[in-house]
CSV table of C-alpha atoms in Angstrom, one decimal:
chain,number,residue,atom,x,y,z
A,1,UNK,CA,0.0,0.0,0.2
A,2,UNK,CA,2.8,2.5,0.9
A,3,UNK,CA,4.8,1.9,-2.4
A,4,UNK,CA,1.3,2.3,-4.3
A,5,UNK,CA,0.8,5.5,-2.5
A,6,UNK,CA,4.2,6.8,-3.3
A,7,UNK,CA,4.0,6.0,-7.0
A,8,UNK,CA,0.7,7.8,-7.2
A,9,UNK,CA,2.0,10.8,-5.3
A,10,UNK,CA,4.8,11.4,-8.1
A,11,UNK,CA,4.1,14.0,-10.5
A,12,UNK,CA,3.7,12.6,-14.0
A,13,UNK,CA,4.9,14.4,-16.8
A,14,UNK,CA,3.6,14.5,-20.4
A,15,UNK,CA,5.5,13.7,-23.6
A,16,UNK,CA,5.0,17.4,-24.4
A,17,UNK,CA,6.3,18.6,-21.1
A,18,UNK,CA,9.4,16.2,-21.5
A,19,UNK,CA,9.9,17.5,-25.1
A,20,UNK,CA,9.4,21.2,-23.8
A,21,UNK,CA,12.2,20.5,-21.1
A,22,UNK,CA,14.8,19.3,-23.5
A,23,UNK,CA,14.3,22.1,-26.1
A,24,UNK,CA,14.4,24.7,-23.3
A,25,UNK,CA,17.6,23.2,-21.8
A,26,UNK,CA,19.1,22.9,-25.5
A,27,UNK,CA,18.1,26.6,-25.9
A,28,UNK,CA,19.4,28.1,-22.7
A,29,UNK,CA,22.8,26.1,-23.2
A,30,UNK,CA,23.2,27.8,-26.4
A,31,UNK,CA,22.5,31.1,-24.9
A,32,UNK,CA,24.9,30.6,-22.4
A,33,UNK,CA,27.8,29.6,-24.8
A,34,UNK,CA,26.9,32.4,-27.0
A,35,UNK,CA,27.6,34.7,-24.0
A,36,UNK,CA,30.5,33.1,-22.5
A,37,UNK,CA,32.1,32.8,-26.0
A,38,UNK,CA,33.5,36.4,-26.2
A,39,UNK,CA,35.2,36.0,-22.6
A,40,UNK,CA,36.6,32.7,-23.8
A,41,UNK,CA,37.7,34.2,-27.1
A,42,UNK,CA,39.7,37.0,-25.1
A,43,UNK,CA,41.1,34.5,-22.8
A,44,UNK,CA,42.4,32.3,-25.4
A,45,UNK,CA,43.6,35.2,-27.4
A,46,UNK,CA,45.4,36.5,-24.7
A,47,UNK,CA,47.8,33.5,-24.2
A,48,UNK,CA,48.1,32.8,-27.9
A,49,UNK,CA,51.3,33.5,-29.8
A,50,UNK,CA,50.8,36.9,-31.6
A,51,UNK,CA,51.9,35.5,-35.0
A,52,UNK,CA,49.6,32.4,-35.2
A,53,UNK,CA,46.8,34.7,-33.9
A,54,UNK,CA,47.1,37.1,-36.8
A,55,UNK,CA,47.1,34.4,-39.0
A,56,UNK,CA,44.2,32.8,-37.6
A,57,UNK,CA,40.7,33.1,-38.9
A,58,UNK,CA,37.1,32.0,-37.8
A,59,UNK,CA,36.0,30.9,-34.3
A,60,UNK,CA,39.0,30.8,-31.7
A,61,UNK,CA,38.4,27.5,-29.7
A,62,UNK,CA,41.7,27.1,-28.2
A,63,UNK,CA,44.8,29.1,-27.9
A,64,UNK,CA,47.0,29.4,-31.1
A,65,UNK,CA,50.2,28.2,-29.5
A,66,UNK,CA,51.0,29.2,-26.0
A,67,UNK,CA,52.7,32.3,-24.7
A,68,UNK,CA,52.7,34.8,-21.8
A,69,UNK,CA,54.9,37.4,-23.4
A,70,UNK,CA,51.7,39.6,-23.7
A,71,UNK,CA,51.3,39.5,-19.9
A,72,UNK,CA,54.7,40.2,-19.3
A,73,UNK,CA,54.5,43.4,-21.4
A,74,UNK,CA,51.3,44.3,-19.7
A,75,UNK,CA,52.9,44.3,-16.2
A,76,UNK,CA,56.1,46.0,-17.6
A,77,UNK,CA,53.8,49.0,-18.1
A,78,UNK,CA,54.2,51.2,-14.8
A,79,UNK,CA,50.8,52.7,-15.5
A,80,UNK,CA,49.0,49.4,-15.2
A,81,UNK,CA,50.5,48.7,-11.8
A,82,UNK,CA,49.7,52.5,-10.8
A,83,UNK,CA,46.1,52.0,-12.0
A,84,UNK,CA,45.7,48.8,-10.0
A,85,UNK,CA,46.7,50.9,-6.9
A,86,UNK,CA,44.6,53.7,-7.6
A,87,UNK,CA,41.5,51.3,-8.2
A,88,UNK,CA,42.3,49.5,-5.2
A,89,UNK,CA,42.3,52.5,-3.0
A,90,UNK,CA,39.0,53.8,-4.5
A,91,UNK,CA,37.5,50.3,-4.2
A,92,UNK,CA,38.7,49.6,-0.6
A,93,UNK,CA,38.1,52.9,0.9
A,94,UNK,CA,35.0,53.8,-1.0
A,95,UNK,CA,33.2,50.6,-0.5
A,96,UNK,CA,33.8,50.8,3.1
A,97,UNK,CA,32.5,54.3,3.5
A,98,UNK,CA,29.4,53.4,1.0
A,99,UNK,CA,28.5,50.7,3.4
A,100,UNK,CA,28.6,52.9,6.5
A,101,UNK,CA,26.8,55.8,5.2
A,102,UNK,CA,24.2,53.8,3.2
A,103,UNK,CA,23.5,51.5,6.3
A,104,UNK,CA,23.1,54.9,8.7
A,105,UNK,CA,20.5,56.2,6.2
A,106,UNK,CA,18.7,53.0,5.6
A,107,UNK,CA,18.3,52.6,9.5
A,108,UNK,CA,17.2,56.1,9.9
A,109,UNK,CA,14.7,55.7,7.1
A,110,UNK,CA,13.5,52.3,8.3
A,111,UNK,CA,12.4,53.4,12.0
A,112,UNK,CA,8.8,54.0,12.3
A,113,UNK,CA,8.8,56.8,14.7
A,114,UNK,CA,11.0,59.3,12.4
A,115,UNK,CA,9.3,62.5,11.7
A,116,UNK,CA,8.6,63.3,8.4
A,117,UNK,CA,9.7,59.8,7.1
A,118,UNK,CA,7.6,59.8,4.2
A,119,UNK,CA,8.3,63.3,2.8
A,120,UNK,CA,12.0,62.7,3.2
A,121,UNK,CA,11.8,59.4,1.5
A,122,UNK,CA,9.9,60.9,-1.5
A,123,UNK,CA,12.7,63.7,-1.9
A,124,UNK,CA,15.5,60.9,-1.8
A,125,UNK,CA,13.5,58.7,-4.3
A,126,UNK,CA,13.0,62.0,-6.6
A,127,UNK,CA,16.8,62.2,-7.2
A,128,UNK,CA,16.5,58.8,-8.9
A,129,UNK,CA,14.7,60.3,-11.7
A,130,UNK,CA,15.7,63.9,-11.8
A,131,UNK,CA,19.0,65.6,-11.3
A,132,UNK,CA,20.8,68.8,-11.7
A,133,UNK,CA,22.9,67.3,-14.9
A,134,UNK,CA,26.4,66.5,-15.3
A,135,UNK,CA,27.8,70.1,-15.9
A,136,UNK,CA,26.3,71.7,-12.5
A,137,UNK,CA,27.6,68.4,-11.0
A,138,UNK,CA,31.1,69.1,-12.3
A,139,UNK,CA,31.1,72.6,-11.1
A,140,UNK,CA,30.1,71.6,-7.8
A,141,UNK,CA,33.0,68.9,-7.5
A,142,UNK,CA,35.2,72.0,-8.7
A,143,UNK,CA,34.0,74.4,-6.3
A,144,UNK,CA,34.7,71.7,-3.5
A,145,UNK,CA,38.2,71.2,-4.6
A,146,UNK,CA,37.3,67.6,-5.4
A,147,UNK,CA,38.7,67.5,-9.0
A,148,UNK,CA,42.0,66.1,-9.9
A,149,UNK,CA,42.0,63.9,-6.7
A,150,UNK,CA,41.1,60.4,-5.8
A,151,UNK,CA,38.4,61.7,-3.3
A,152,UNK,CA,36.3,63.1,-5.9
A,153,UNK,CA,35.7,59.6,-7.1
A,154,UNK,CA,34.6,58.7,-3.6
A,155,UNK,CA,32.8,61.4,-1.6
A,156,UNK,CA,30.1,62.5,-4.1
A,157,UNK,CA,29.2,58.8,-4.6
A,158,UNK,CA,28.9,57.4,-1.0
A,159,UNK,CA,25.2,56.7,-1.2
A,160,UNK,CA,23.3,55.1,-4.1
A,161,UNK,CA,19.3,55.8,-3.8
A,162,UNK,CA,18.7,52.5,-5.1
A,163,UNK,CA,20.9,50.6,-2.8
A,164,UNK,CA,19.7,52.7,0.1
A,165,UNK,CA,16.1,51.7,-0.8
A,166,UNK,CA,16.8,48.0,-0.9
A,167,UNK,CA,18.9,48.3,2.5
A,168,UNK,CA,16.1,50.1,4.0
A,169,UNK,CA,13.6,47.5,2.9
A,170,UNK,CA,15.9,44.9,4.6
A,171,UNK,CA,16.1,46.7,7.9
A,172,UNK,CA,12.3,47.1,8.0
A,173,UNK,CA,12.1,43.2,8.0
A,174,UNK,CA,14.0,42.9,11.4
A,175,UNK,CA,11.6,42.5,14.1
A,176,UNK,CA,10.9,45.7,15.9
A,177,UNK,CA,10.7,43.6,19.3
A,178,UNK,CA,14.7,43.1,19.0
A,179,UNK,CA,15.3,46.9,18.5
A,180,UNK,CA,12.7,47.7,21.3
A,181,UNK,CA,14.5,45.3,23.8
A,182,UNK,CA,17.8,46.8,23.0
A,183,UNK,CA,16.5,50.3,23.5
A,184,UNK,CA,14.9,49.4,26.9
A,185,UNK,CA,18.3,48.1,27.9
A,186,UNK,CA,19.7,51.4,27.2
A,187,UNK,CA,21.4,50.8,23.8
A,188,UNK,CA,21.6,53.9,21.5
A,189,UNK,CA,21.0,54.2,17.9
A,190,UNK,CA,24.5,53.5,16.8
A,191,UNK,CA,24.6,50.3,19.2
A,192,UNK,CA,21.3,48.9,17.7
A,193,UNK,CA,22.5,49.4,14.3
A,194,UNK,CA,26.0,48.1,14.4
A,195,UNK,CA,25.4,45.3,16.9
A,196,UNK,CA,21.8,44.1,16.1
A,197,UNK,CA,20.6,45.5,12.6
A,198,UNK,CA,23.9,45.0,10.7
A,199,UNK,CA,25.0,41.5,11.9
A,200,UNK,CA,21.2,40.5,10.9
A,201,UNK,CA,21.5,41.8,7.5
A,202,UNK,CA,25.0,40.1,6.5
A,203,UNK,CA,23.3,38.7,3.3
A,204,UNK,CA,22.1,41.7,2.1
A,205,UNK,CA,25.4,43.9,3.1
A,206,UNK,CA,27.2,41.4,0.9
A,207,UNK,CA,24.9,42.2,-2.2
A,208,UNK,CA,25.8,45.9,-1.4
A,209,UNK,CA,29.4,44.8,-1.5
A,210,UNK,CA,29.0,43.3,-4.9
A,211,UNK,CA,27.0,46.5,-6.1
A,212,UNK,CA,29.0,49.1,-5.0
A,213,UNK,CA,32.3,47.1,-5.7
A,214,UNK,CA,31.5,46.2,-9.3
A,215,UNK,CA,30.3,49.9,-10.0
A,216,UNK,CA,33.6,51.2,-8.8
A,217,UNK,CA,35.9,48.8,-10.3
A,218,UNK,CA,34.0,49.4,-13.7
A,219,UNK,CA,33.8,53.2,-13.4
A,220,UNK,CA,35.8,55.2,-15.8
A,221,UNK,CA,33.5,58.2,-16.9
A,222,UNK,CA,33.9,60.6,-14.0
A,223,UNK,CA,37.5,59.5,-13.5
A,224,UNK,CA,38.5,60.5,-16.8
A,225,UNK,CA,36.4,63.8,-16.6
A,226,UNK,CA,37.8,65.2,-13.2
A,227,UNK,CA,41.3,63.8,-13.1
A,228,UNK,CA,44.0,65.5,-15.1
A,229,UNK,CA,47.0,64.0,-13.6
A,230,UNK,CA,47.6,60.6,-15.3
A,231,UNK,CA,49.3,59.3,-12.0
A,232,UNK,CA,45.7,59.2,-10.6
A,233,UNK,CA,44.1,57.3,-13.4
A,234,UNK,CA,42.4,54.2,-12.2
A,235,UNK,CA,42.7,50.8,-14.2
A,236,UNK,CA,39.6,51.3,-16.3
A,237,UNK,CA,40.8,54.6,-17.5
A,238,UNK,CA,44.1,53.1,-18.6
A,239,UNK,CA,42.4,50.4,-20.2
A,240,UNK,CA,40.1,52.6,-22.2
A,241,UNK,CA,43.3,54.8,-23.2
A,242,UNK,CA,44.9,51.6,-24.6
A,243,UNK,CA,41.8,50.1,-26.5
A,244,UNK,CA,40.7,53.5,-28.0
A,245,UNK,CA,43.9,55.1,-28.7
A,246,UNK,CA,46.0,52.1,-29.5
A,247,UNK,CA,48.2,53.3,-26.8
A,248,UNK,CA,50.5,49.9,-26.4
A,249,UNK,CA,53.7,51.5,-27.7
A,250,UNK,CA,55.1,51.5,-24.1
A,251,UNK,CA,54.4,47.9,-23.9
A,252,UNK,CA,55.8,46.7,-27.3
A,253,UNK,CA,59.3,48.2,-26.8
A,254,UNK,CA,62.0,46.1,-28.3
A,255,UNK,CA,59.8,44.6,-30.9
A,256,UNK,CA,60.3,44.8,-34.6
A,257,UNK,CA,58.0,47.1,-36.7
A,258,UNK,CA,56.6,43.9,-38.4
A,259,UNK,CA,55.7,42.4,-35.3
A,260,UNK,CA,54.4,45.4,-33.6
A,261,UNK,CA,50.8,45.1,-34.8
A,262,UNK,CA,50.5,41.5,-34.0
A,263,UNK,CA,51.9,42.0,-30.5
A,264,UNK,CA,49.6,44.9,-30.0
A,265,UNK,CA,46.6,42.6,-30.6
A,266,UNK,CA,47.6,40.1,-27.8
A,267,UNK,CA,48.6,42.9,-25.3
A,268,UNK,CA,45.1,44.3,-25.8
A,269,UNK,CA,43.7,41.3,-24.7
A,270,UNK,CA,45.8,40.5,-21.9
A,271,UNK,CA,45.1,44.0,-20.8
A,272,UNK,CA,41.2,43.3,-20.6
A,273,UNK,CA,41.9,39.9,-18.8
A,274,UNK,CA,44.1,41.8,-16.3
A,275,UNK,CA,41.4,44.4,-15.7
A,276,UNK,CA,38.5,41.8,-15.7
A,277,UNK,CA,39.6,38.7,-13.8
A,278,UNK,CA,40.1,40.1,-10.3
A,279,UNK,CA,36.2,41.4,-9.9
A,280,UNK,CA,35.2,38.0,-11.5
A,281,UNK,CA,37.2,36.1,-8.8
A,282,UNK,CA,34.9,38.1,-6.1
A,283,UNK,CA,31.5,36.7,-7.3
A,284,UNK,CA,32.1,33.0,-6.1
A,285,UNK,CA,32.5,34.3,-2.6
A,286,UNK,CA,29.4,36.4,-2.6
A,287,UNK,CA,27.3,34.2,-4.6
A,288,UNK,CA,25.9,32.4,-1.7
A,289,UNK,CA,24.5,35.5,-0.1
A,290,UNK,CA,23.3,37.1,-3.4
A,291,UNK,CA,20.1,35.2,-3.8
A,292,UNK,CA,18.8,35.3,-0.2
A,293,UNK,CA,19.9,39.0,0.0
A,294,UNK,CA,18.1,40.4,-2.9
A,295,UNK,CA,14.9,38.5,-1.7
A,296,UNK,CA,15.1,40.2,1.7
A,297,UNK,CA,11.8,42.2,2.2
A,298,UNK,CA,10.2,40.7,-1.0
A,299,UNK,CA,7.7,38.5,1.0
A,300,UNK,CA,5.7,40.1,3.9
A,301,UNK,CA,4.1,37.9,6.6
């Protein structure tokens, strides 16, 4: 009787449903391969022999020969290492300050007894759709002496309205009884925030690290706008300069004129890998928090 009950309890799939599953799997696999191929192409090209790569045509499914000469030339460029240092400074300092400021703002807006909470939230949300524009923003940075300094890429971008709203929703899902109990025991707002609210929101904070970190790492527009000293350029600006202006002369010294073009191609691919791989390595460590973090506050009891 128990075996028959188990058999009857199983969901039976029709042939049409099985066919749909097979077709859907094949289609999604092809889409994944199409999305993955450009990255594989760059990776294979970066470790290929420059002469064999220029002679190759069609799909690149494996490296043409094997050579790390392009990576050696990339790291021989002092601007690459300097760009790494600038980017890491902006990334580490900026992300820490962004998390602190966003957490404080989200905590303030998540409390139920805050005066004028809704009007303040409406004004903050208004900035997502309307702004003063690039030119007024630039002049504001100039008047505050934040141009031609790395702090100009950190201070004006400490809070993202979108991230603030997400984190506020996460903080609102924390039981009010916990906060009230801490307040009765004499805890202040900073104690409640950093010793109760923040530890209970680790998943969402991991998502914030991902959002802020990726945005900072990939940011190049304002860096190219407000920085005049090339020694302050972050990595993405240097990468843009190499790719758009064909500026690989400093990395192809000692190469014959006939081979300069082929070496320059592999150097460009190697530069892309050097600028992309570090941020990709962060995803596996934050992936386990991502799904649970983005769903916080989506379902209300």
